[in-house]
Coordinates of C-alpha atoms in Angstrom, one line a residue:
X861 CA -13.1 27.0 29.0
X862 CA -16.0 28.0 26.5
X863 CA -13.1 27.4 23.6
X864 CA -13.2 23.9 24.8
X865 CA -14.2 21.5 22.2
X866 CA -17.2 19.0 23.2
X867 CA -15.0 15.1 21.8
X868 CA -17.7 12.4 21.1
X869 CA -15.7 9.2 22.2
X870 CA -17.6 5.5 20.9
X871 CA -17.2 2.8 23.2
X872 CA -16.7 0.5 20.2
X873 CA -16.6 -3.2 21.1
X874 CA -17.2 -3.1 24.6
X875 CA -15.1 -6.6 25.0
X876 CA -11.7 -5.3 23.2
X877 CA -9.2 -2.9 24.7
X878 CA -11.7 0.2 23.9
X879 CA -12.6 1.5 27.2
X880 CA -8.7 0.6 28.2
X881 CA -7.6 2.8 25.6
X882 CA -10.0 5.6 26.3
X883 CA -9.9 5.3 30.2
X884 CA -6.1 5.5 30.3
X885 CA -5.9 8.5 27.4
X886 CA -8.9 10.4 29.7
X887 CA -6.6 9.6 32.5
X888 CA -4.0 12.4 31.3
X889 CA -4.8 15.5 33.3
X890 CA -4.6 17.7 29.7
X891 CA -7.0 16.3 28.3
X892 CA -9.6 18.2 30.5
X893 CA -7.6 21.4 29.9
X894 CA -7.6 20.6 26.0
X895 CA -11.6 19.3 25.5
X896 CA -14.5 18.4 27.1
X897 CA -14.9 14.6 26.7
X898 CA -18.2 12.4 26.4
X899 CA -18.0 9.1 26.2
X900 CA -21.3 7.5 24.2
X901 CA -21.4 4.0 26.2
X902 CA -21.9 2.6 30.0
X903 CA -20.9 3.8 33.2
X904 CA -21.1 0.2 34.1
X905 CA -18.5 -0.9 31.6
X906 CA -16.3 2.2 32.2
X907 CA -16.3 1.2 35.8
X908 CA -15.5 -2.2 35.5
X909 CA -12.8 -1.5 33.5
X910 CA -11.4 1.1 35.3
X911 CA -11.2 -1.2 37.7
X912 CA -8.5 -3.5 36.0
X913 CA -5.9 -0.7 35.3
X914 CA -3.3 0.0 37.5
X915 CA -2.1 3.4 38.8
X916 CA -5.0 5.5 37.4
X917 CA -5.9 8.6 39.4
X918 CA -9.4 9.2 40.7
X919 CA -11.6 10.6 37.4
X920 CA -13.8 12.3 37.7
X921 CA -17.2 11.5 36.2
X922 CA -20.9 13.0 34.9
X923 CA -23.1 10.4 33.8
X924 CA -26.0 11.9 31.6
X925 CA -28.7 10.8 29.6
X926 CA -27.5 13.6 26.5
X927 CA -24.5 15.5 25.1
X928 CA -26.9 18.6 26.1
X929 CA -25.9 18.3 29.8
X930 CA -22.4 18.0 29.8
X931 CA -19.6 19.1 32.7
X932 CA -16.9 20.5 31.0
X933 CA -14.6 19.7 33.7
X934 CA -15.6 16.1 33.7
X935 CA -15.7 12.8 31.6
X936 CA -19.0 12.8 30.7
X937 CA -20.6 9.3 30.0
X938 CA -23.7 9.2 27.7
X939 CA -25.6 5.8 28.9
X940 CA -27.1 4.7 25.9
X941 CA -26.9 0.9 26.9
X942 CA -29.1 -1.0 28.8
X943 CA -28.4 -1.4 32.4
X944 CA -28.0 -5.1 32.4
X945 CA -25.3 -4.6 29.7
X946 CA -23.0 -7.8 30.1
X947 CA -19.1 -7.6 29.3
X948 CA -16.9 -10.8 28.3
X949 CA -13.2 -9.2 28.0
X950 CA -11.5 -10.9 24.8
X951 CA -14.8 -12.5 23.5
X952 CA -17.3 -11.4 20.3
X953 CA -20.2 -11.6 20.9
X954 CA -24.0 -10.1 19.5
X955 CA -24.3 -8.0 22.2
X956 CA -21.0 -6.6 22.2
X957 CA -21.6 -5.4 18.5
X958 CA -25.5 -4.1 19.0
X959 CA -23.7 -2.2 21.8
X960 CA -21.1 -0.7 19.1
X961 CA -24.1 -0.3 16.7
X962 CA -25.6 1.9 19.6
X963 CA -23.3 3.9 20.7
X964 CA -22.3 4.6 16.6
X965 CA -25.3 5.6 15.8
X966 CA -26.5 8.3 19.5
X967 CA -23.2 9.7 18.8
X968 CA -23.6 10.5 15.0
X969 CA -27.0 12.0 15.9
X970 CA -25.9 14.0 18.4
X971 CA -22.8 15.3 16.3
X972 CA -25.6 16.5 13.6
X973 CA -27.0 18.2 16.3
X974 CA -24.1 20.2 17.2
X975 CA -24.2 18.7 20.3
X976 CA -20.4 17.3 20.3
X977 CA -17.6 18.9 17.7
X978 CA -15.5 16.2 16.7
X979 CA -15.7 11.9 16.7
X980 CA -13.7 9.8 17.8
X981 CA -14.7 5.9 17.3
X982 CA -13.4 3.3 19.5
X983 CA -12.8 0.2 17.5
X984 CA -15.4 -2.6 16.7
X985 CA -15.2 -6.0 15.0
X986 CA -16.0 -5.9 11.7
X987 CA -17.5 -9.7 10.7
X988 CA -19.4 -9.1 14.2
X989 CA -21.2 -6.2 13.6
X990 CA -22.5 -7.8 10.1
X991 CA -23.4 -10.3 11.3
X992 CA -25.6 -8.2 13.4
X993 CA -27.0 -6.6 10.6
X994 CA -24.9 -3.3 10.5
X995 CA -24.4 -3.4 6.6
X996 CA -21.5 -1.6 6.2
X997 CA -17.6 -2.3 6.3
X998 CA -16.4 -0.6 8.9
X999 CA -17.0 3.1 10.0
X1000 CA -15.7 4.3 7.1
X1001 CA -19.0 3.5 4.7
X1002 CA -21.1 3.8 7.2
X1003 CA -20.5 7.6 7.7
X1004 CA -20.2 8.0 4.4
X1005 CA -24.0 6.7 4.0
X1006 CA -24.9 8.9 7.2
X1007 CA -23.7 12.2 6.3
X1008 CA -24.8 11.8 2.4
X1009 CA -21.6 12.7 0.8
X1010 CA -20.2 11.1 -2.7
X1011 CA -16.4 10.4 -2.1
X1012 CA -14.8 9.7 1.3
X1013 CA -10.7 8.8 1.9
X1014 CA -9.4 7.1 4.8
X1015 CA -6.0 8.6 5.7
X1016 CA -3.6 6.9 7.7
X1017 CA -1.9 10.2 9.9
X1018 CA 0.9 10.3 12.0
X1019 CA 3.5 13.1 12.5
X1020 CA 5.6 12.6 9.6
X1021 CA 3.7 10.4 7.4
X1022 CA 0.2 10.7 5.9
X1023 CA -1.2 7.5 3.5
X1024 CA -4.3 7.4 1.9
X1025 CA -5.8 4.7 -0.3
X1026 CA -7.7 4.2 -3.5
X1027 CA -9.9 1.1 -2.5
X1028 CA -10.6 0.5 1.2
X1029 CA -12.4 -2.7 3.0
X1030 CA -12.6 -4.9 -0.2
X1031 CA -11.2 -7.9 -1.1
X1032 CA -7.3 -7.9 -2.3
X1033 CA -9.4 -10.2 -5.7
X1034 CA -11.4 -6.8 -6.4
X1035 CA -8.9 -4.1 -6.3
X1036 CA -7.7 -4.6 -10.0
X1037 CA -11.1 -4.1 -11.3
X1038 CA -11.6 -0.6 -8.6
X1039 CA -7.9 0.6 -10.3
X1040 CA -9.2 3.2 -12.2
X1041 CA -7.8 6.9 -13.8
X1042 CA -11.5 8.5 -12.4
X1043 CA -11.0 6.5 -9.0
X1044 CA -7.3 7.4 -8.6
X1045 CA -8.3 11.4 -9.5
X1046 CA -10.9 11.1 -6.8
X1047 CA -8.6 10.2 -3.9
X1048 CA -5.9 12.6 -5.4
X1049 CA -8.5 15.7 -5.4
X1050 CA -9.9 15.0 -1.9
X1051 CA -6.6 14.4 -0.6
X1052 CA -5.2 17.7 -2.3
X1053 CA -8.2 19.4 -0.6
X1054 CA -8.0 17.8 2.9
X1055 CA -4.0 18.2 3.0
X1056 CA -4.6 22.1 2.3
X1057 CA -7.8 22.3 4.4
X1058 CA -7.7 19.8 7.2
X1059 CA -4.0 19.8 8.0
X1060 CA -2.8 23.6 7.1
X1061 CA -0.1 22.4 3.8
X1062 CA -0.7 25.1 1.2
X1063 CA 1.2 22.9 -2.0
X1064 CA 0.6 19.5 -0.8
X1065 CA 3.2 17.2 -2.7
X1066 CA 1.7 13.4 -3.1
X1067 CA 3.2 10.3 -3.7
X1068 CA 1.3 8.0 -5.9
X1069 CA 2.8 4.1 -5.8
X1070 CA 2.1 1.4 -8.1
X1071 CA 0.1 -1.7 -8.2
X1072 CA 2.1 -4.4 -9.2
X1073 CA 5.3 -5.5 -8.2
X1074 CA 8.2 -3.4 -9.2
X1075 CA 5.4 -1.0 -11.5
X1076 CA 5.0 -3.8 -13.7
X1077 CA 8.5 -3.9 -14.4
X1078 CA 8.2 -2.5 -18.2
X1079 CA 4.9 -4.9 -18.5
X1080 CA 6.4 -8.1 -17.5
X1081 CA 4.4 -8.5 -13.9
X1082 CA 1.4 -5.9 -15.6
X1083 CA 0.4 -2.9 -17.2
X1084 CA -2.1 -1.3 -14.7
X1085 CA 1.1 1.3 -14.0
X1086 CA 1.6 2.7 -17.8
X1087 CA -2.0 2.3 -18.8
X1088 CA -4.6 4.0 -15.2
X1089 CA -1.9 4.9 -12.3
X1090 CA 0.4 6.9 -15.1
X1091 CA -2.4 8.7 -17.0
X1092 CA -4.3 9.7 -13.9
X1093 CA -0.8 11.3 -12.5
X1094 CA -0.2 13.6 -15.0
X1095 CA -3.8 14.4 -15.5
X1096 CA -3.9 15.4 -11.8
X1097 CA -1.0 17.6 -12.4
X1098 CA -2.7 19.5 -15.5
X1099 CA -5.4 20.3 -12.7
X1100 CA -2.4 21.9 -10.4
X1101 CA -2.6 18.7 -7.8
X1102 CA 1.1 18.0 -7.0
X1103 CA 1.0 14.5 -7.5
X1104 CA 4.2 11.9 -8.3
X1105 CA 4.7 8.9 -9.2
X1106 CA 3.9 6.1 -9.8
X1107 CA 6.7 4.4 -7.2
X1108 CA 7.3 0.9 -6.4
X1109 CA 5.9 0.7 -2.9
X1110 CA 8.8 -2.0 -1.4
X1111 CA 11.9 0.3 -2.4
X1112 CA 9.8 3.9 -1.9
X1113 CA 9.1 3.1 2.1
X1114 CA 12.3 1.2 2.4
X1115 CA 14.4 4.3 1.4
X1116 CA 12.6 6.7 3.1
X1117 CA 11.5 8.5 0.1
X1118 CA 8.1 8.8 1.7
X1119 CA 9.7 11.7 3.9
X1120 CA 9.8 13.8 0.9
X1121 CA 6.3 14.3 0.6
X1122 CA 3.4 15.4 2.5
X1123 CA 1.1 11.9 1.9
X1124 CA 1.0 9.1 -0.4
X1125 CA -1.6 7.7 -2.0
X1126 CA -1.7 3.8 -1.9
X1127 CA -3.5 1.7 -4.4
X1128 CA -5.2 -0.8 -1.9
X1129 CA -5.4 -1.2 2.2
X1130 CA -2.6 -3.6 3.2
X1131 CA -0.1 -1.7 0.2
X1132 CA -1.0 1.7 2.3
X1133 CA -1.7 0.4 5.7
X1134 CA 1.1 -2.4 6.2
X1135 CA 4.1 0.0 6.2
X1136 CA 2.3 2.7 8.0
X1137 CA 1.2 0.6 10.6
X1138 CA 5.1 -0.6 10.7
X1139 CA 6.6 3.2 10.9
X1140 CA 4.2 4.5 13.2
X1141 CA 2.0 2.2 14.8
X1142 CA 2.0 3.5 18.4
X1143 CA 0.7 6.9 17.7
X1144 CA -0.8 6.3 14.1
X1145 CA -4.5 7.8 13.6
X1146 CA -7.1 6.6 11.2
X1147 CA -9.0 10.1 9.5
X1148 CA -11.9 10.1 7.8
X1149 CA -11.2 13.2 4.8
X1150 CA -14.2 14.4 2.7
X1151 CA -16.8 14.1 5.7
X1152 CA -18.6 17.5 6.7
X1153 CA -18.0 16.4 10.3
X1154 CA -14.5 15.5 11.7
X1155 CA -13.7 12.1 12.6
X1156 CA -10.9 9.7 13.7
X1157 CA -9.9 6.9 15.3
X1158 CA -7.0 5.1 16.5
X1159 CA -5.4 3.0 14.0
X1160 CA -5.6 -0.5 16.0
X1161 CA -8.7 -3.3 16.4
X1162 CA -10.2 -4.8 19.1
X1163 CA -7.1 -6.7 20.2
X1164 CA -9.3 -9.5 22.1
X1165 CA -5.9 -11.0 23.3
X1166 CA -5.1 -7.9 25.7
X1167 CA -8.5 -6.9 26.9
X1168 CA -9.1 -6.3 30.5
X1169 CA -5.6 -7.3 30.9
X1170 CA -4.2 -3.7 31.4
X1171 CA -1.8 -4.0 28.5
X1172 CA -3.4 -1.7 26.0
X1173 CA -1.3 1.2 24.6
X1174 CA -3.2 4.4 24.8
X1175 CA -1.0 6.5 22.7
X1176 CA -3.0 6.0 19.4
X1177 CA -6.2 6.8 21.0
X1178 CA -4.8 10.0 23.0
X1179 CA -3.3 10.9 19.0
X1180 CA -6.9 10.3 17.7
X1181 CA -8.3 12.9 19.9
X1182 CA -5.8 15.1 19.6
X1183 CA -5.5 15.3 15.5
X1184 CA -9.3 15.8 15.6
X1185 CA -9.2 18.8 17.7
X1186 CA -6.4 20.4 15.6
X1187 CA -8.3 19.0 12.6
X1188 CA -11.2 21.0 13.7
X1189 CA -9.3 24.6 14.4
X1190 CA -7.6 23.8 10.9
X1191 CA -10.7 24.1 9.5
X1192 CA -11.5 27.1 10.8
X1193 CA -9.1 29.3 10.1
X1194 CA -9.2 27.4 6.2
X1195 CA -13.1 28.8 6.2
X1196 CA -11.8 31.9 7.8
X1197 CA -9.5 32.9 4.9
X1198 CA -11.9 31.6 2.4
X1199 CA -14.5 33.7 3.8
X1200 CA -12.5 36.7 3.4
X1201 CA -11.5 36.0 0.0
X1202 CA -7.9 35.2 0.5
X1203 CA -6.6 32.4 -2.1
X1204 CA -3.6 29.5 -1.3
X1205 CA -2.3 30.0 -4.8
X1206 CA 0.2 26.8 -6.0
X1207 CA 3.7 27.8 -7.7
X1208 CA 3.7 29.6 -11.2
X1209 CA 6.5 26.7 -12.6
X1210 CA 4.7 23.8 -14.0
X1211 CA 6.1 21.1 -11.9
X1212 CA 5.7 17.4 -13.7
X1213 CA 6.3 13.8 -12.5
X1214 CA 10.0 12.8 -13.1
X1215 CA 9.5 13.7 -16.6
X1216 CA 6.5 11.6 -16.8
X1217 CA 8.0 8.0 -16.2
X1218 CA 6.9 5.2 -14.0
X1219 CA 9.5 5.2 -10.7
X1220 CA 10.6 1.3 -10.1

């Protein structure tokens, strides 16, 4: 039991299907064997959700005021909401997204503190919580801001399939301008780094697609392909990063080919996201990579439509906590070998991409 790792859990929007999701993934009797959950939130919420699922087993509870008092063979509940919190199922409004804002921010502190091991965020609504006055995109940027590091990547995990992207949460008339050789190395490093150090590959093989239609087809439809994407490809190879490509996205995840490698690196959010999303949308996990902490999240919104309507799939969400915990122990036994001064050393044959050609 003292292995046990402590999960920080966000409520997120406290009127989507996040305490659905979290209620019915908590519900699962190995998750208590597996790690000691807190929930950064209201008991009042939890409650009155709890309320609306069907054939959930009594759970058992701790409500505390801090992550220093929790019951590891509980659900803990961190109350960081006022009492006369409020919930509308399928609505946004300001309080809902102050309430994400809150329980976002206690459990980041208390993370710094060493008071929980991993984060897992429940999902919030983007234009609500600007509108608030949250100033960032999504959780994404806003960790990135809080833990002080340069270059984040949000990876898309699932079993079989890992997708990262160059540009995240900005919109499809920007990303041309964002396509750059320096920007594309940067997601390719990180990802190299997290693949080897996050999820245990030691020669991490990634796919790099395209930006235009068909890779440009010779020029016709653009030259982004032949003039960044190609250029940054083989660049990251001279540094030993196994990357490929670039591949036309349509006919590379229509074919499969995405099974022979170990992620892909999309040039935008909806290139990346959209098949993902299609392949593995159940079960699919959002990652943070570059963060000193780990975090993840399920790879779904709000859902307005289904909340408090005991329709919500928890599979995501029971995946999110799970990949952070293995995360976690990857990265110790990564620090481990470093420590010790034992390399991961890449193949002595130079390995290029497809003799150096743009894949349509």
């Amino acid at each position: 039991m003292a292995n046990k790792l402590v999960v920080g859990i966000t409520q997120g929007d406290g009127n989507g299907i996040g305490y659905e999701v979290i209620i019915k993934a908590l519900a699962d009797e190995r998750m208590l064997e597996l790690c000691t959950p807190v929930i950064y939130g209201s008991s009042k919420i939890f409650g009155f959700y709890k309320k609306q699922i069907h054939n959930i087993e009594q759970i058992n509870t701790n409500v505390i005021t801090s992550a220093k008092d929790v019951h590891q063979k509980r659900v803990n509940i961190v109350n960081c909401l006022p009492e006369n919190v409020f919930v509308e199922p399928g609505q946004s409004t300001p309080e809902s997204a102050k309430a994400a804002m809150t329980s976002l921010q206690r459990a980041v502190e208390d993370i710094k503190e060493g008071y929980i091991d991993v984060l897992v965020t429940g999902p919030f609504n983007k234009r609500a919580m600007s509108a608030e006055g949250f100033g960032y995109t999504g959780h994404t940027e806003y960790l990135e801001k809080e833990f002080g590091v340069d270059e984040v990547a949000m990876i898309m995990v699932c079993d079989n399939l890992k997708v990262g992207v160059v540009t995240g949460h900005i919109a499809l008339k920007d990303v041309a301008a964002n396509i750059t050789k320096e920007n594309i190395l940067k997601k390719l490093r990180l990802m190299d780094s997290s693949l080897k150090r996050d999820f245990g590959i030691d020669s991490p093989k990634i796919a790099v697609l395209g930006l235009n239609p068909h890779c440009g087809d010779g020029g016709l439809l653009g030259d982004e392909e032949s003039k960044i994407i190609l250029p940054a490809v083989q660049e990251a190879m001279e540094e030993g990063i196994l990357a490929f490509g670039p591949y036309s996205p349509d006919g590379f995840f229509g074919l499969g080919n995405y099974r022979k490698y170990d992620a892909v690196l999309a040039m935008y959010h909806d290139q990346g996201l959209t098949p993902f999303k299609a392949l593995a949308f159940e079960e699919g996990v959002n990652y943070t990579a570059g963060l000193p902490i780990v975090r993840t999240s399920p790879d779904h919104g709000t859902a307005y439509e289904m909340a408090g309507r005991d329709l919500a799939d928890p599979r995501s969400m029971m995946s999110a906590i799970y990949t952070a915990i293995d995360i976690y122990r990857r990265r110790e036994e990564y620090d481990d070998l470093v420590e010790n001064r034992m390399t991961i050393k890449l193949p002595d044959t130079e390995i290029k991409p497809r003799g150096g050609r743009i894949i349509e």
